Amino acid sequence: MTETVRTWRHIPQRYNLTGSKCLQCGNVFFPSRIICPECRRKGKLEDLKFSGRGKIHSYSVINTPTDEFKDIAPYVVAIVELEEGAKITSQIVDCDPDSIEIGDEVEMVFRKVREEGEDGVISYGFKFKPKT
């Protein structure tokens, strides 16, 4: 799949932080699912727009990145547990990597994710920053 197609297909999740919630068991998911893994066909899913607030569940500081990300190293990648309960992986920005701790409160920000070549598509999406 080309980057352009992937970008357009994932706009609801990437730009709005939209997932799904099972009305049967109450579990929340990101990205959206069409079937609840707990309830299977008995479950009924609805779209859920997440608040964009959460806490760092786990993290890692990347000191030796791939060539694509070498200009921003060192940087933090974390599993963020959102207020609604879903866990997502994201980069943590606007911080000193040495100051990040598990349990820190974070909030979603909208940033450039990557650029495909000098004249290519620029992809934007969510990242998180420490809550001030």
CSV table of C-alpha atoms in Angstrom, one decimal:
chain,number,residue,atom,x,y,z
A,1,MET,CA,0.0,0.0,0.0
A,2,THR,CA,1.4,3.4,-0.9
A,3,GLU,CA,1.9,6.1,1.7
A,4,THR,CA,-0.8,8.3,0.1
A,5,VAL,CA,-3.4,5.5,0.3
A,6,ARG,CA,-2.4,4.6,3.9
A,7,THR,CA,-2.6,8.3,4.9
A,8,TRP,CA,-6.1,8.8,3.6
A,9,ARG,CA,-7.4,5.4,5.0
A,10,HIS,CA,-6.2,6.2,8.5
A,11,ILE,CA,-7.4,9.9,8.7
A,12,PRO,CA,-10.0,9.2,11.4
A,13,GLN,CA,-7.6,7.4,13.7
A,14,ARG,CA,-4.6,9.6,13.0
A,15,TYR,CA,-6.2,13.0,13.0
A,16,ASN,CA,-9.1,12.6,15.5
A,17,LEU,CA,-7.8,9.8,17.8
A,18,THR,CA,-10.9,7.8,17.1
A,19,GLY,CA,-11.3,4.2,18.2
A,20,SER,CA,-14.2,2.0,19.2
A,21,LYS,CA,-16.1,0.9,22.3
A,22,CYS,CA,-18.1,-2.3,22.8
A,23,LEU,CA,-21.5,-1.6,24.1
A,24,GLN,CA,-21.8,-5.2,25.4
A,25,CYS,CA,-18.6,-5.4,27.6
A,26,GLY,CA,-17.4,-1.8,27.7
A,27,ASN,CA,-13.9,-2.5,26.4
A,28,VAL,CA,-12.3,0.3,24.3
A,29,PHE,CA,-10.0,-0.2,21.4
A,30,PHE,CA,-7.5,1.8,19.3
A,31,PRO,CA,-7.4,1.7,16.4
A,32,SER,CA,-11.0,1.0,15.7
A,33,ARG,CA,-12.2,-2.6,15.4
A,34,ILE,CA,-15.2,-4.1,13.7
A,35,ILE,CA,-15.5,-7.1,16.1
A,36,CYS,CA,-15.0,-7.1,19.9
A,37,PRO,CA,-12.4,-9.9,20.7
A,38,GLU,CA,-14.2,-10.5,24.0
A,39,CYS,CA,-17.9,-10.6,22.9
A,40,ARG,CA,-17.3,-11.7,19.3
A,41,ARG,CA,-20.6,-11.4,17.4
A,42,LYS,CA,-22.7,-10.6,20.5
A,43,GLY,CA,-20.9,-7.3,20.9
A,44,LYS,CA,-21.9,-4.1,19.2
A,45,LEU,CA,-19.2,-1.5,18.6
A,46,GLU,CA,-19.6,2.2,18.3
A,47,ASP,CA,-17.1,4.9,17.4
A,48,LEU,CA,-15.4,6.6,20.3
A,49,LYS,CA,-13.4,9.8,20.1
A,50,PHE,CA,-10.7,9.7,22.8
A,51,SER,CA,-10.0,12.7,25.0
A,52,GLY,CA,-6.3,12.7,24.2
A,53,ARG,CA,-5.3,12.6,27.8
A,54,GLY,CA,-3.5,9.8,29.6
A,55,LYS,CA,-0.5,8.4,31.5
A,56,ILE,CA,2.7,6.8,30.4
A,57,HIS,CA,2.3,3.1,31.0
A,58,SER,CA,5.8,2.1,29.8
A,59,TYR,CA,8.5,3.8,27.7
A,60,SER,CA,11.8,3.5,26.0
A,61,VAL,CA,14.4,6.2,25.0
A,62,ILE,CA,15.7,5.6,21.5
A,63,ASN,CA,19.3,6.6,21.2
A,64,THR,CA,20.3,4.7,18.0
A,65,PRO,CA,17.4,5.1,15.6
A,66,THR,CA,16.9,4.1,12.0
A,67,ASP,CA,18.1,6.6,9.3
A,68,GLU,CA,14.6,8.1,9.0
A,69,PHE,CA,14.7,9.3,12.6
A,70,LYS,CA,18.4,10.0,13.2
A,71,ASP,CA,17.9,13.8,13.2
A,72,ILE,CA,15.6,13.7,16.3
A,73,ALA,CA,17.5,11.2,18.4
A,74,PRO,CA,17.4,10.7,21.3
A,75,TYR,CA,13.6,10.5,21.5
A,76,VAL,CA,11.0,8.8,23.7
A,77,VAL,CA,8.5,6.2,22.5
A,78,ALA,CA,5.9,5.2,25.0
A,79,ILE,CA,2.8,3.1,25.6
A,80,VAL,CA,0.2,5.6,26.7
A,81,GLU,CA,-2.9,4.5,28.6
A,82,LEU,CA,-5.6,6.9,27.7
A,83,GLU,CA,-8.2,8.0,30.3
A,84,GLU,CA,-10.8,5.8,28.5
A,85,GLY,CA,-8.6,2.7,29.0
A,86,ALA,CA,-7.1,2.0,25.6
A,87,LYS,CA,-3.4,1.8,25.3
A,88,ILE,CA,-1.5,3.2,22.3
A,89,THR,CA,2.1,3.5,21.2
A,90,SER,CA,3.3,7.0,20.5
A,91,GLN,CA,6.3,9.3,20.5
A,92,ILE,CA,6.6,11.7,23.5
A,93,VAL,CA,7.7,15.2,22.4
A,94,ASP,CA,8.6,18.5,24.0
A,95,CYS,CA,10.5,16.9,26.8
A,96,ASP,CA,13.9,15.9,28.1
A,97,PRO,CA,14.1,12.1,27.6
A,98,ASP,CA,15.9,11.8,31.0
A,99,SER,CA,12.9,13.4,32.8
A,100,ILE,CA,10.2,11.0,31.7
A,101,GLU,CA,8.8,8.6,34.2
A,102,ILE,CA,6.1,5.9,34.2
A,103,GLY,CA,2.9,7.4,35.4
A,104,ASP,CA,3.6,10.9,34.0
A,105,GLU,CA,0.4,12.6,32.7
A,106,VAL,CA,0.5,13.4,28.9
A,107,GLU,CA,-1.8,15.0,26.4
A,108,MET,CA,-2.1,14.6,22.7
A,109,VAL,CA,-0.6,17.1,20.2
A,110,PHE,CA,-0.7,17.1,16.4
A,111,ARG,CA,2.6,17.0,14.7
A,112,LYS,CA,4.5,16.0,11.6
A,113,VAL,CA,5.2,12.3,11.5
A,114,ARG,CA,7.2,11.9,8.4
A,115,GLU,CA,7.9,13.2,4.9
A,116,GLU,CA,8.2,11.0,1.9
A,117,GLY,CA,11.2,12.4,0.0
A,118,GLU,CA,11.9,16.0,-0.7
A,119,ASP,CA,8.8,16.5,-2.8
A,120,GLY,CA,6.6,13.8,-1.3
A,121,VAL,CA,3.6,13.5,1.0
A,122,ILE,CA,4.0,15.0,4.5
A,123,SER,CA,2.1,12.8,7.0
A,124,TYR,CA,0.8,14.4,10.2
A,125,GLY,CA,-0.6,12.6,13.2
A,126,PHE,CA,-0.8,12.5,17.0
A,127,LYS,CA,2.0,12.4,19.4
A,128,PHE,CA,2.0,13.1,23.1
A,129,LYS,CA,3.7,15.7,25.3
A,130,PRO,CA,4.0,15.9,29.1
A,131,LYS,CA,1.0,17.7,30.6
A,132,THR,CA,1.8,21.1,32.0
